Coordinates of C-alpha atoms and ligand atoms in Angstrom, one line a residue:
M171 CA -33.8 -19.2 4.6
C172 CA -36.7 -18.8 6.9
G173 CA -38.7 -21.8 8.1
I174 CA -42.4 -22.0 8.1
V175 CA -45.1 -24.1 9.4
G176 CA -48.8 -24.1 9.3
Y177 CA -51.3 -26.5 10.8
A178 CA -54.9 -26.8 10.9
G179 CA -56.4 -29.6 13.1
A180 CA -60.0 -30.7 14.0
P181 CA -60.9 -29.1 17.4
D182 CA -61.4 -32.6 19.2
L183 CA -57.8 -33.8 18.4
D184 CA -55.4 -33.8 21.6
A185 CA -52.8 -32.0 19.8
S186 CA -52.8 -28.1 20.4
A187 CA -51.8 -26.1 17.3
L188 CA -49.1 -24.4 19.3
D189 CA -47.4 -27.7 20.1
V190 CA -47.3 -28.9 16.6
I191 CA -46.2 -25.6 15.2
L192 CA -43.4 -25.2 17.8
D193 CA -42.2 -28.8 17.1
G194 CA -42.2 -27.9 13.6
L195 CA -40.3 -24.7 14.2
R196 CA -37.8 -26.7 16.2
R197 CA -37.0 -28.7 13.3
M198 CA -37.1 -25.7 10.8
E199 CA -34.7 -23.6 12.9
Y200 CA -31.9 -24.7 10.7
R201 CA -33.3 -22.6 8.1
G202 CA -32.7 -19.5 10.1
Y203 CA -32.6 -18.4 13.7
D204 CA -32.8 -14.7 13.9
S205 CA -36.2 -14.6 15.3
A206 CA -39.3 -16.8 15.9
G207 CA -42.8 -16.1 16.1
V208 CA -46.5 -17.9 16.0
A209 CA -50.0 -16.7 15.3
L210 CA -52.9 -18.8 16.5
L211 CA -56.8 -18.6 15.8
T212 CA -58.3 -19.0 19.1
P213 CA -61.9 -18.5 20.6
E214 CA -60.6 -15.1 21.8
G215 CA -59.6 -14.0 18.2
L216 CA -56.3 -14.1 16.5
V217 CA -53.3 -14.1 19.0
A218 CA -49.5 -13.8 18.1
R219 CA -46.3 -13.8 19.7
K220 CA -42.7 -13.2 18.3
R221 CA -39.3 -12.7 19.6
S222 CA -35.8 -11.9 18.2
G223 CA -33.2 -14.5 18.5
K224 CA -33.4 -18.2 18.6
L225 CA -36.6 -20.2 19.2
A226 CA -35.7 -20.6 22.9
R227 CA -36.6 -16.9 23.6
L228 CA -40.0 -17.5 22.0
L229 CA -40.4 -20.7 24.2
Q230 CA -39.5 -18.8 27.3
S231 CA -42.0 -16.1 26.6
L232 CA -44.8 -18.6 25.8
H233 CA -43.7 -20.4 28.9
D234 CA -44.1 -17.2 31.1
D235 CA -47.1 -16.0 29.5
P236 CA -49.1 -18.8 27.8
L237 CA -51.3 -18.3 24.8
P238 CA -55.1 -19.6 24.7
R239 CA -55.5 -23.1 23.3
S240 CA -56.0 -23.4 19.6
N241 CA -56.4 -25.8 16.5
T242 CA -55.1 -23.6 13.8
G243 CA -52.1 -21.5 13.3
I244 CA -48.9 -20.6 11.5
G245 CA -45.3 -20.3 12.8
H246 CA -42.0 -18.8 11.2
T247 CA -38.2 -18.9 12.0
R248 CA -36.3 -16.1 10.3
W249 CA -33.2 -15.6 8.4
A250 CA -33.1 -11.7 8.3
T251 CA -33.1 -10.2 4.7
H252 CA -35.0 -6.8 5.0
G253 CA -34.6 -5.3 8.5
A254 CA -32.4 -6.2 11.4
P255 CA -33.3 -9.2 13.5
T256 CA -35.5 -7.4 16.0
D257 CA -38.8 -8.2 17.7
A258 CA -40.7 -5.7 15.2
N259 CA -39.2 -7.4 12.2
A260 CA -39.8 -10.7 13.3
H261 CA -42.8 -12.5 11.6
P262 CA -45.9 -13.0 11.8
H263 CA -46.8 -9.6 10.5
L264 CA -50.4 -8.4 11.3
A265 CA -52.8 -6.6 9.0
A266 CA -56.6 -5.8 9.1
A267 CA -56.3 -4.3 12.6
G268 CA -54.7 -7.6 14.0
R269 CA -57.3 -9.9 12.3
I270 CA -54.7 -11.3 9.8
A271 CA -51.5 -12.7 10.5
L272 CA -48.8 -13.7 7.7
V273 CA -45.5 -15.3 7.4
H274 CA -43.1 -15.3 4.5
N275 CA -40.0 -17.1 3.2
G276 CA -38.0 -15.4 0.1
I277 CA -37.6 -11.7 -1.0
I278 CA -40.4 -9.6 -2.4
E279 CA -38.5 -7.5 -5.1
N280 CA -41.2 -5.0 -5.8
F281 CA -41.8 -4.4 -2.0
A282 CA -40.7 -0.7 -2.2
A283 CA -43.2 0.4 -4.8
L284 CA -46.0 -1.7 -3.0
R285 CA -45.1 -0.1 0.2
A286 CA -45.1 3.4 -1.2
Q287 CA -48.5 2.8 -2.7
L288 CA -50.1 1.3 0.4
R289 CA -48.8 4.3 2.5
D290 CA -50.0 6.9 0.0
E291 CA -53.2 5.5 -1.2
A292 CA -54.4 3.8 1.9
G293 CA -52.5 5.5 4.6
I294 CA -51.0 2.3 6.0
E295 CA -48.5 2.9 8.8
F296 CA -45.8 0.2 8.7
V297 CA -44.3 -1.0 11.9
S298 CA -41.3 -3.1 10.6
E299 CA -38.7 -2.7 7.9
T300 CA -39.5 -5.9 6.4
D301 CA -40.8 -6.6 2.7
T302 CA -43.2 -9.1 4.2
E303 CA -45.3 -6.6 5.9
V304 CA -46.4 -5.4 2.5
A305 CA -48.0 -8.8 1.7
A306 CA -49.9 -8.8 5.0
H307 CA -51.7 -5.4 4.1
L308 CA -52.3 -6.4 0.6
L309 CA -54.0 -9.6 1.8
A310 CA -56.1 -7.5 4.3
Q311 CA -57.1 -5.1 1.3
A312 CA -57.8 -8.2 -1.0
H313 CA -59.8 -10.1 1.6
A314 CA -61.8 -6.9 2.3
A315 CA -62.7 -6.6 -1.4
C316 CA -63.6 -10.3 -2.1
G317 CA -64.3 -11.8 1.2
D318 CA -62.5 -15.1 0.4
L319 CA -59.1 -15.8 1.8
S320 CA -58.0 -18.2 -0.9
R321 CA -58.9 -15.8 -3.8
A322 CA -57.2 -13.0 -1.7
M323 CA -54.0 -14.8 -1.6
Q324 CA -54.1 -15.5 -5.4
D325 CA -54.5 -11.7 -5.8
V326 CA -51.6 -11.0 -3.7
A327 CA -49.4 -13.6 -5.2
R328 CA -50.1 -12.3 -8.7
R329 CA -49.0 -8.8 -7.6
L330 CA -45.8 -9.9 -6.0
E331 CA -42.4 -10.3 -7.6
G332 CA -39.4 -12.2 -6.6
A333 CA -39.2 -15.3 -4.5
F334 CA -41.9 -16.2 -1.7
T335 CA -43.6 -18.7 0.2
L336 CA -46.5 -16.9 2.2
L337 CA -48.7 -18.4 4.9
A338 CA -51.7 -16.6 6.4
V339 CA -54.5 -17.0 8.8
H340 CA -57.6 -14.7 9.3
A341 CA -59.5 -14.3 12.5
D342 CA -62.9 -14.5 10.5
V343 CA -61.8 -17.6 8.6
P344 CA -61.6 -20.5 11.4
D345 CA -59.8 -23.8 10.9
T346 CA -58.1 -22.6 7.7
V347 CA -54.5 -21.7 6.7
V348 CA -53.8 -20.3 3.2
G349 CA -50.4 -20.5 1.5
A350 CA -48.8 -19.4 -1.9
R351 CA -45.5 -20.4 -3.3
R352 CA -43.2 -19.0 -6.0
N353 CA -39.6 -20.0 -6.3
S354 CA -39.6 -21.0 -2.6
P355 CA -40.4 -24.3 -1.0
L356 CA -43.8 -25.3 0.5
V357 CA -44.8 -28.9 1.1
V358 CA -48.3 -30.2 2.3
G359 CA -48.5 -32.9 5.0
L360 CA -51.5 -35.0 5.1
G361 CA -52.7 -36.3 8.5
E362 CA -55.7 -37.8 10.0
G363 CA -58.0 -35.0 10.8
A364 CA -55.3 -32.4 10.5
N365 CA -53.4 -31.0 7.7
F366 CA -50.0 -29.3 7.6
L367 CA -47.8 -27.0 5.6
G368 CA -44.0 -26.5 6.0
S369 CA -40.8 -25.3 4.3
D370 CA -39.9 -29.0 4.1
V371 CA -41.4 -32.3 5.4
A372 CA -39.3 -32.1 8.6
A373 CA -41.9 -29.5 9.7
F374 CA -44.5 -32.3 10.1
I375 CA -42.6 -35.4 10.1
G376 CA -43.5 -36.2 13.7
H377 CA -47.2 -36.4 12.7
T378 CA -47.3 -37.8 9.1
R379 CA -45.2 -39.0 6.4
R380 CA -47.8 -38.6 3.7
A381 CA -46.6 -35.2 1.7
V382 CA -48.0 -33.5 -1.3
E383 CA -45.4 -31.8 -3.5
L384 CA -46.7 -28.3 -4.7
G385 CA -45.7 -27.0 -8.2
Q386 CA -44.4 -23.4 -9.1
D387 CA -47.0 -20.6 -8.5
Q388 CA -49.5 -22.3 -6.6
V389 CA -52.0 -21.4 -3.9
V390 CA -52.9 -23.9 -1.2
T391 CA -55.7 -23.9 1.4
I392 CA -55.8 -26.3 4.3
T393 CA -58.6 -27.1 6.9
P394 CA -58.4 -30.1 9.1
S395 CA -60.2 -32.4 6.4
T396 CA -59.5 -30.7 3.2
V397 CA -56.5 -29.5 0.9
T398 CA -57.3 -27.3 -2.0
I399 CA -54.6 -26.5 -4.6
T400 CA -55.0 -23.8 -7.5
D401 CA -52.8 -21.8 -9.5
F402 CA -52.6 -17.8 -9.0
H403 CA -55.7 -17.4 -11.1
G404 CA -57.8 -19.8 -9.0
N405 CA -57.8 -22.7 -11.5
T406 CA -57.6 -26.1 -9.8
A407 CA -54.0 -27.4 -9.9
P408 CA -52.6 -30.9 -9.2
G409 CA -50.5 -31.8 -6.4
R410 CA -48.2 -35.0 -6.3
E411 CA -48.5 -37.2 -3.2
Y412 CA -45.6 -39.0 -2.1
A413 CA -44.4 -41.1 0.9
V414 CA -41.4 -39.5 3.0
D415 CA -38.9 -42.2 3.0
W416 CA -37.5 -41.1 6.7
D417 CA -39.2 -40.8 10.1
A418 CA -39.0 -38.4 13.0
A419 CA -36.2 -40.1 14.5
A420 CA -33.9 -39.4 11.5
A421 CA -34.6 -35.6 12.3
E422 CA -33.6 -35.9 15.9
K423 CA -30.2 -35.9 17.6
G424 CA -30.4 -39.6 18.6
G425 CA -28.1 -39.2 21.7
F426 CA -25.3 -37.0 19.9
P427 CA -24.5 -33.6 21.4
N428 CA -25.5 -32.1 18.2
F429 CA -26.9 -32.8 14.7
M430 CA -23.5 -32.2 13.1
A431 CA -21.8 -35.0 15.2
K432 CA -24.7 -37.1 14.4
E433 CA -24.6 -36.4 10.6
I434 CA -20.8 -37.0 10.5
N435 CA -21.4 -40.2 12.1
E436 CA -24.1 -41.2 9.6
Q437 CA -21.7 -40.9 6.6
P438 CA -21.1 -44.7 6.1
R439 CA -24.8 -45.0 5.9
A440 CA -25.3 -41.9 3.5
V441 CA -22.7 -43.6 1.1
A442 CA -24.2 -46.9 1.4
D443 CA -27.5 -45.8 0.9
T444 CA -26.5 -43.6 -2.1
L445 CA -25.1 -46.6 -3.9
R446 CA -27.9 -49.2 -3.1
G447 CA -30.1 -50.5 -5.7
R448 CA -28.3 -49.0 -8.7
T449 CA -27.1 -52.0 -10.6
D450 CA -29.1 -54.8 -12.4
G451 CA -28.7 -58.5 -11.9
E452 CA -25.6 -58.5 -14.0
G453 CA -23.8 -55.7 -12.4
H454 CA -24.6 -53.1 -15.0
L455 CA -25.3 -49.4 -13.7
T456 CA -29.1 -48.6 -13.8
L457 CA -29.7 -45.1 -13.1
D458 CA -33.6 -45.4 -13.7
E459 CA -34.1 -41.8 -12.7
L460 CA -31.8 -40.4 -15.6
R461 CA -34.7 -40.0 -17.9
I462 CA -32.7 -38.4 -20.7
D463 CA -32.3 -40.2 -24.0
E464 CA -29.3 -42.4 -24.1
S465 CA -28.4 -41.1 -27.5
V466 CA -28.3 -37.5 -26.2
L467 CA -25.9 -38.6 -23.2
R468 CA -23.7 -40.2 -25.8
G469 CA -23.4 -37.1 -27.7
I470 CA -22.4 -34.8 -25.0
N471 CA -19.0 -33.0 -25.6
K472 CA -18.8 -31.1 -22.2
I473 CA -20.1 -31.3 -18.6
V474 CA -20.6 -28.2 -16.4
V475 CA -21.1 -28.7 -12.9
V476 CA -23.0 -25.8 -11.1
A477 CA -23.2 -25.7 -7.3
C478 CA -22.2 -23.5 -4.4
G479 CA -20.0 -24.0 -1.3
T480 CA -19.6 -27.5 -0.2
A481 CA -21.6 -28.9 -3.0
A482 CA -19.3 -27.1 -5.4
Y483 CA -16.3 -28.8 -3.8
A484 CA -18.0 -32.2 -4.4
G485 CA -18.2 -31.3 -8.0
M486 CA -14.6 -30.4 -8.0
V487 CA -13.7 -33.9 -6.6
A488 CA -16.1 -35.5 -9.3
K489 CA -14.2 -33.6 -12.0
Y490 CA -11.1 -35.6 -11.5
A491 CA -13.1 -38.9 -11.7
I492 CA -15.3 -38.2 -14.5
E493 CA -12.5 -36.9 -16.8
H494 CA -10.6 -39.8 -16.2
W495 CA -13.2 -42.4 -16.7
C496 CA -15.1 -40.8 -19.4
R497 CA -12.7 -38.6 -21.2
I498 CA -15.1 -35.6 -21.3
P499 CA -14.1 -32.2 -20.3
V500 CA -15.8 -31.2 -17.0
E501 CA -15.9 -27.6 -15.9
V502 CA -16.9 -26.7 -12.3
E503 CA -18.8 -23.5 -11.9
L504 CA -19.9 -21.5 -8.8
A505 CA -23.7 -21.3 -9.7
H506 CA -23.9 -17.8 -8.9
E507 CA -21.0 -16.8 -11.4
F508 CA -22.4 -19.2 -14.1
R509 CA -25.1 -17.3 -15.3
Y510 CA -23.8 -13.8 -15.3
R511 CA -20.8 -14.5 -17.6
D512 CA -22.5 -15.8 -20.7
P513 CA -21.2 -19.3 -20.4
V514 CA -20.7 -21.1 -23.5
V515 CA -23.2 -24.1 -23.1
D516 CA -25.4 -25.6 -25.7
S517 CA -27.5 -28.7 -26.6
R518 CA -24.3 -30.9 -26.4
T519 CA -23.4 -29.7 -22.8
L520 CA -24.6 -31.8 -19.9
V521 CA -25.1 -29.5 -16.9
V522 CA -24.9 -31.3 -13.5
A523 CA -26.5 -29.2 -10.7
I524 CA -25.5 -30.4 -7.4
S525 CA -27.6 -29.4 -4.3
Q526 CA -28.4 -30.7 -0.9
S527 CA -31.5 -28.7 -0.3
G528 CA -32.7 -28.4 -3.9
E529 CA -33.5 -24.9 -3.1
T530 CA -30.5 -22.9 -3.5
M531 CA -31.6 -19.8 -5.4
D532 CA -27.9 -19.4 -7.1
T533 CA -28.1 -22.9 -8.5
I534 CA -32.0 -22.7 -9.4
M535 CA -31.1 -19.8 -11.4
A536 CA -28.1 -21.6 -13.2
V537 CA -30.3 -24.5 -13.9
R538 CA -32.8 -22.1 -15.5
H539 CA -30.1 -20.5 -17.6
A540 CA -28.7 -23.7 -18.8
R541 CA -32.0 -25.1 -19.8
E542 CA -32.6 -21.8 -21.7
Q543 CA -29.5 -22.3 -23.7
G544 CA -30.7 -25.8 -24.8
S545 CA -28.5 -27.8 -22.3
R546 CA -29.7 -31.1 -20.5
V547 CA -29.6 -30.7 -16.8
I548 CA -29.1 -33.5 -14.2
A549 CA -29.9 -32.6 -10.6
I550 CA -27.8 -34.5 -8.0
C551 CA -30.1 -33.6 -4.8
N552 CA -30.8 -34.8 -1.2
T553 CA -34.4 -33.4 -1.1
R554 CA -37.2 -35.0 -2.9
G555 CA -39.6 -33.0 -4.6
S556 CA -37.5 -29.7 -4.3
T557 CA -37.2 -27.0 -6.9
I558 CA -33.8 -28.1 -8.6
P559 CA -34.8 -31.7 -9.4
R560 CA -38.2 -30.5 -10.3
E561 CA -37.0 -28.1 -12.9
S562 CA -34.2 -30.4 -14.2
D563 CA -34.4 -32.9 -17.1
A564 CA -33.5 -35.7 -14.8
A565 CA -32.5 -36.2 -11.0
L566 CA -30.3 -38.6 -9.3
Y567 CA -31.2 -38.5 -5.6
T568 CA -28.4 -38.8 -2.9
H569 CA -29.9 -40.8 0.0
A570 CA -28.1 -39.2 3.0
G571 CA -31.3 -38.6 5.0
P572 CA -32.4 -35.2 6.4
E573 CA -29.3 -32.9 6.8
I574 CA -30.2 -30.6 9.7
A575 CA -26.8 -29.1 10.8
V576 CA -26.2 -25.9 8.9
A577 CA -22.7 -27.2 7.9
S578 CA -22.8 -29.9 5.2
T579 CA -21.2 -33.1 6.0
K580 CA -22.9 -36.3 5.0
A581 CA -24.5 -34.6 2.0
F582 CA -20.9 -33.8 0.7
L583 CA -20.0 -37.5 0.7
A584 CA -23.3 -38.5 -0.7
Q585 CA -22.8 -36.0 -3.6
I586 CA -19.4 -37.4 -4.4
T587 CA -20.8 -40.9 -4.5
A588 CA -23.7 -39.9 -6.8
C589 CA -21.4 -38.0 -9.1
Y590 CA -19.2 -41.1 -9.2
L591 CA -22.2 -43.1 -10.1
L592 CA -23.2 -40.7 -13.0
G593 CA -19.4 -40.7 -14.1
L594 CA -19.5 -44.4 -14.3
Y595 CA -22.9 -44.6 -15.9
L596 CA -21.6 -42.3 -18.7
A597 CA -18.6 -44.3 -19.1
Q598 CA -20.7 -47.5 -19.5
L599 CA -23.0 -45.9 -21.9
R600 CA -20.2 -44.3 -24.1
G601 CA -17.9 -47.4 -24.1
N602 CA -15.1 -45.6 -22.2
K603 CA -14.7 -48.4 -19.8
Y604 CA -15.4 -52.3 -20.1
H605 CA -17.9 -53.7 -17.9
D606 CA -15.5 -55.4 -15.7
E607 CA -13.6 -52.3 -15.1
I608 CA -16.6 -50.5 -14.0
A609 CA -17.6 -53.3 -11.8
A610 CA -14.2 -53.1 -10.2
I611 CA -14.7 -49.5 -9.4
L612 CA -18.2 -50.0 -8.1
A613 CA -16.8 -52.9 -5.8
D614 CA -14.2 -50.3 -4.5
L615 CA -16.9 -47.8 -3.9
R616 CA -18.9 -50.4 -1.9
T617 CA -15.9 -50.8 0.4
M618 CA -16.1 -47.1 1.4
P619 CA -18.6 -47.2 4.1
G620 CA -16.5 -49.5 5.9
A621 CA -13.4 -47.4 5.4
I622 CA -15.3 -44.3 6.7
Q623 CA -16.5 -46.2 9.5
K624 CA -12.8 -47.0 10.5
V625 CA -11.8 -43.3 10.3
L626 CA -14.8 -42.4 12.5
E627 CA -13.7 -44.9 15.2
G628 CA -10.0 -43.5 15.5
L629 CA -10.6 -39.8 15.8
E630 CA -9.7 -39.2 19.6
Q631 CA -6.4 -37.7 18.5
V632 CA -8.3 -35.2 16.3
R633 CA -10.7 -34.2 19.0
T634 CA -7.9 -33.8 21.5
M635 CA -6.0 -31.6 19.1
A636 CA -8.9 -29.4 18.3
R637 CA -9.5 -28.8 21.9
W638 CA -5.9 -27.6 22.3
M639 CA -6.1 -25.5 19.3
A640 CA -9.3 -23.4 20.4
D641 CA -7.3 -20.3 20.5
T642 CA -5.7 -20.9 17.0
R643 CA -6.4 -17.6 14.8
S644 CA -5.5 -19.1 11.5
V645 CA -5.3 -22.6 9.8
L646 CA -4.2 -23.4 6.5
F647 CA -5.1 -26.5 4.5
L648 CA -3.1 -27.9 1.6
G649 CA -4.0 -30.6 -0.8
R650 CA -3.4 -31.9 -4.4
H651 CA -5.3 -33.5 -7.1
V652 CA -8.6 -34.6 -5.2
G653 CA -7.0 -33.6 -2.0
F654 CA -7.4 -29.9 -3.2
P655 CA -11.1 -29.7 -2.9
V656 CA -10.7 -31.5 0.3
A657 CA -8.3 -28.9 1.5
M658 CA -11.0 -26.1 0.6
E659 CA -14.0 -28.1 2.2
G660 CA -11.6 -28.4 5.5
A661 CA -11.2 -24.7 5.5
L662 CA -14.7 -23.9 4.9
K663 CA -15.8 -26.0 7.8
L664 CA -13.6 -24.3 10.1
K665 CA -14.5 -20.6 8.8
E666 CA -18.2 -21.4 9.2
L667 CA -18.3 -23.3 12.5
A668 CA -15.4 -21.8 14.4
Y669 CA -15.1 -18.2 12.8
I670 CA -11.4 -18.9 12.4
H671 CA -9.4 -17.5 9.2
A672 CA -8.9 -20.8 7.3
E673 CA -7.7 -21.2 3.7
G674 CA -7.4 -24.1 1.5
F675 CA -4.7 -24.2 -1.3
A676 CA -3.6 -26.5 -3.9
A677 CA -0.2 -27.8 -2.4
G678 CA 1.6 -26.9 -5.7
E679 CA 0.6 -23.1 -5.6
L680 CA 2.3 -22.7 -2.3
K681 CA 5.6 -21.6 -3.7
H682 CA 3.7 -19.3 -5.9
G683 CA 2.7 -17.0 -3.1
P684 CA 0.8 -18.4 -0.1
I685 CA 4.2 -19.8 1.4
A686 CA 4.7 -16.2 2.5
L687 CA 1.8 -16.7 5.3
I688 CA 4.0 -19.4 6.9
E689 CA 5.5 -18.4 10.2
P690 CA 6.6 -20.1 13.3
G691 CA 3.8 -22.2 14.7
Q692 CA 1.2 -21.7 11.9
P693 CA -0.9 -24.7 11.7
V694 CA -1.1 -26.3 8.3
F695 CA -3.2 -29.4 7.5
V696 CA -1.9 -31.4 4.7
I697 CA -3.7 -34.1 2.8
V698 CA -1.3 -36.4 1.5
P699 CA -1.9 -38.5 -1.6
S700 CA -1.4 -42.2 -1.5
P701 CA 2.3 -43.1 -2.1
R702 CA 0.8 -46.3 -4.2
G703 CA -0.5 -44.0 -6.8
K704 CA 0.7 -44.7 -10.5
D705 CA 2.3 -41.2 -11.3
S706 CA 2.2 -40.7 -7.6
L707 CA 2.1 -36.8 -6.4
H708 CA 3.0 -38.2 -3.0
N709 CA 6.7 -37.1 -3.4
K710 CA 5.6 -33.6 -4.4
V711 CA 3.5 -33.1 -1.4
V712 CA 6.1 -34.5 0.9
S713 CA 8.3 -31.8 -0.4
S714 CA 5.7 -29.3 0.2
I715 CA 5.6 -30.4 3.8
Q716 CA 9.2 -30.2 4.0
E717 CA 9.1 -26.7 2.8
I718 CA 6.7 -25.4 5.2
N719 CA 8.3 -27.5 8.1
A720 CA 11.6 -25.8 7.3
R721 CA 9.7 -22.4 8.1
G722 CA 8.3 -23.5 11.4
A723 CA 4.9 -24.5 10.5
R724 CA 3.1 -26.9 12.6
T725 CA 2.3 -29.5 10.1
I726 CA -0.9 -31.6 10.6
V727 CA -0.5 -34.5 8.1
I728 CA -3.3 -36.7 7.0
A729 CA -1.6 -39.5 5.5
E730 CA -2.7 -43.4 4.7
D731 CA -1.9 -46.2 7.0
G732 CA 1.7 -47.4 6.2
D733 CA 3.1 -44.2 4.8
D734 CA 6.0 -43.6 6.9
E735 CA 7.9 -41.0 4.7
V736 CA 5.8 -38.1 6.1
L737 CA 6.9 -38.9 9.6
P738 CA 10.2 -36.7 9.9
F739 CA 8.4 -33.6 8.8
A740 CA 4.9 -34.1 10.6
S741 CA 4.1 -32.6 13.8
E742 CA 1.0 -34.8 14.0
V743 CA -0.1 -37.6 11.7
I744 CA -3.8 -38.5 11.4
R745 CA -4.1 -41.9 9.8
I746 CA -6.7 -42.8 7.2
P747 CA -7.2 -46.4 5.5
Q748 CA -5.5 -47.2 2.1
V749 CA -8.3 -46.6 -0.5
P750 CA -8.0 -46.0 -4.2
T751 CA -6.8 -42.4 -5.2
L752 CA -10.2 -41.3 -6.4
M753 CA -12.0 -42.5 -3.3
A754 CA -9.7 -40.8 -0.9
P755 CA -11.7 -37.6 -0.4
L756 CA -14.5 -39.8 1.2
V757 CA -12.2 -40.7 4.0
S758 CA -9.6 -37.8 4.2
V759 CA -12.5 -35.0 4.7
V760 CA -13.7 -36.8 7.8
P761 CA -10.9 -35.7 10.2
L762 CA -11.4 -32.1 8.8
Q763 CA -15.0 -32.1 9.6
V764 CA -14.6 -33.6 13.1
F765 CA -11.7 -31.1 13.8
A766 CA -14.0 -28.1 12.9
C767 CA -17.0 -29.5 15.0
E768 CA -14.8 -30.1 18.0
L769 CA -12.8 -26.9 17.9
A770 CA -16.0 -24.8 17.4
T771 CA -17.6 -26.8 20.4
A772 CA -14.5 -26.1 22.5
K773 CA -15.0 -22.4 21.8
G774 CA -18.5 -22.6 23.2
L775 CA -20.1 -22.1 19.9
D776 CA -23.4 -23.5 18.4
V777 CA -22.1 -25.8 15.8
D778 CA -25.7 -26.6 14.4
Q779 CA -26.4 -23.0 14.0
P780 CA -23.4 -20.9 13.2
R781 CA -23.8 -17.0 13.0
N782 CA -25.3 -15.4 10.0
L783 CA -25.8 -18.7 8.1
A784 CA -28.9 -20.5 7.1
K785 CA -29.2 -23.9 5.6
S786 CA -31.0 -23.3 2.5
V787 CA -29.9 -20.1 0.6
T788 CA -32.9 -19.2 -1.0
V789 CA -31.9 -15.8 -2.0
E790 CA -29.5 -14.9 -5.0
Ligands
F6R157 C1 -21.4 -25.5 3.8 C2 -22.8 -25.4 3.2 C3 -22.8 -24.7 2.1 C4 -23.8 -25.4 1.1 C5 -24.2 -24.4 -0.1 C6 -25.1 -25.1 -1.2 O1 -21.1 -26.2 4.9 O2 -23.4 -26.3 3.9 O3 -21.8 -24.2 1.4 O4 -23.0 -26.5 0.5 O5 -25.0 -23.3 0.5 O6 -26.1 -25.7 -0.6 P1 -27.1 -26.8 -1.5 O7 -26.1 -28.0 -1.3 O8 -28.2 -26.9 -0.5 O9 -27.3 -26.3 -2.7

């Protein structure tokens, strides 16, 4: 939520700060798009421009009325929390009679008290409704008192409660951007004659792949040639440098109409890359990142998955596999519910936190709560150096590459894959499965990128259907076993992208109530399990299709190649390849993603930036 960019470059470099910052904001826009703004240090002093709405509005304004050239500045793209998405509430916020500009990501929880104090004691008149403006004025006061921008930022950070990343520039401190972070992301980019700050590495990936991970409660000051990191008390603090393993091209659309279409298409690779390099010469799983003592993992008696949204559905899929392979009970809990219901977790509970961004505040809080109870936490995460893996006991990274579209697609498949690796690793460690059984499942997993590719190549029918259905007002999704979370994921994609009422049900639940929703013409997607399964649920799901078909529903059936039993009751059949039961979600979800993407596009909606949403939900 909110994307921020900072840049300090040597004056003799060709790049202008504005171009670098706007390029970064373009890549950060997935984090929020309610407004955008920049502030630059120029020979004429500090200049700022901000506009409500998407970045394009700011770009238009800068085109119509250009700002002077600059080599230092900050930028922001907003997901509104305090105050409507107006020009006045857009960042940067100014203080010290326009000599300080500040941008913020997060929520300052004690802003109301600080605002009253600044108004009553210093007579400050606020021009926005945001929590952020308080930080700008506090910085101005602190700087006036100590004359040092970094120290002033430390003072301010100590006074704020909640979650924040702040970046600021001061007209009297040339070539310098100062930042602070608590519970919100901030990474440093190290360039040649220039340094960068960003909410994530995508902000500067076009310029450098050398990044520095900041810790909790740190202040960073960049100039074109220096990076100084301290804690909130001014003590020197370490930063960990790492190389970003993807490049600028990965954060571009690459010829696709939108990021979501590109990311759907990248799913075979996301699965393959997540599987890569995780076995030794003898085929044993070696999850080197799992730095948790093997005896602890052998001793666990329960697994609790904590996650939100799509990541939670990945956890629900994984539950079926892990329980089946390891015979350990697995609970899947929405992270925001977990902490507040006094869950029964202890040192023998393994908590698995799944998160694409690694910055979802609900999941961070669940991780902290679990660790306080003595549980070990393994993060399954797509973003290196983010808060969730950093605060967990161990991390298993998904290698899906940057996911920029707000709706999660390739991360979902990579999360399921990583969970399966974890399940197999536990089965190996605890002796639940023989080596050759694990090798056989791994071999099946390695065929999945090919199977997903096959689905991707045969989706014209789904696209055509989605375009015809652009006026549809409600769609239901049914599934059973691993198809149930897939049904919910299909419904979530349609809600968030196309703003259509959609619900996913367990097919067996239909007769207990939801069947009352069926009326003539109601579109219902049904994910049909393989008829080859041992204790096949296939027949039961076919019965469900018959029941809704008899009541006039339009049944859109996702069934594997060769399953002809569904034909008499299906209005449409979407084919997926034959794969083992537990692998089926990796293929059956793909048509649902494409359906939602295509239908939203047919409605003229922006699939990469659906209304009211942001990619990283960094507030509770
Ligand atoms: C849906 C979607 C969200 C996220 C959820 C968790 O398409 O993207 O439901 O899955 O907000 O986000 P992460 O995985 O970053 O913790």
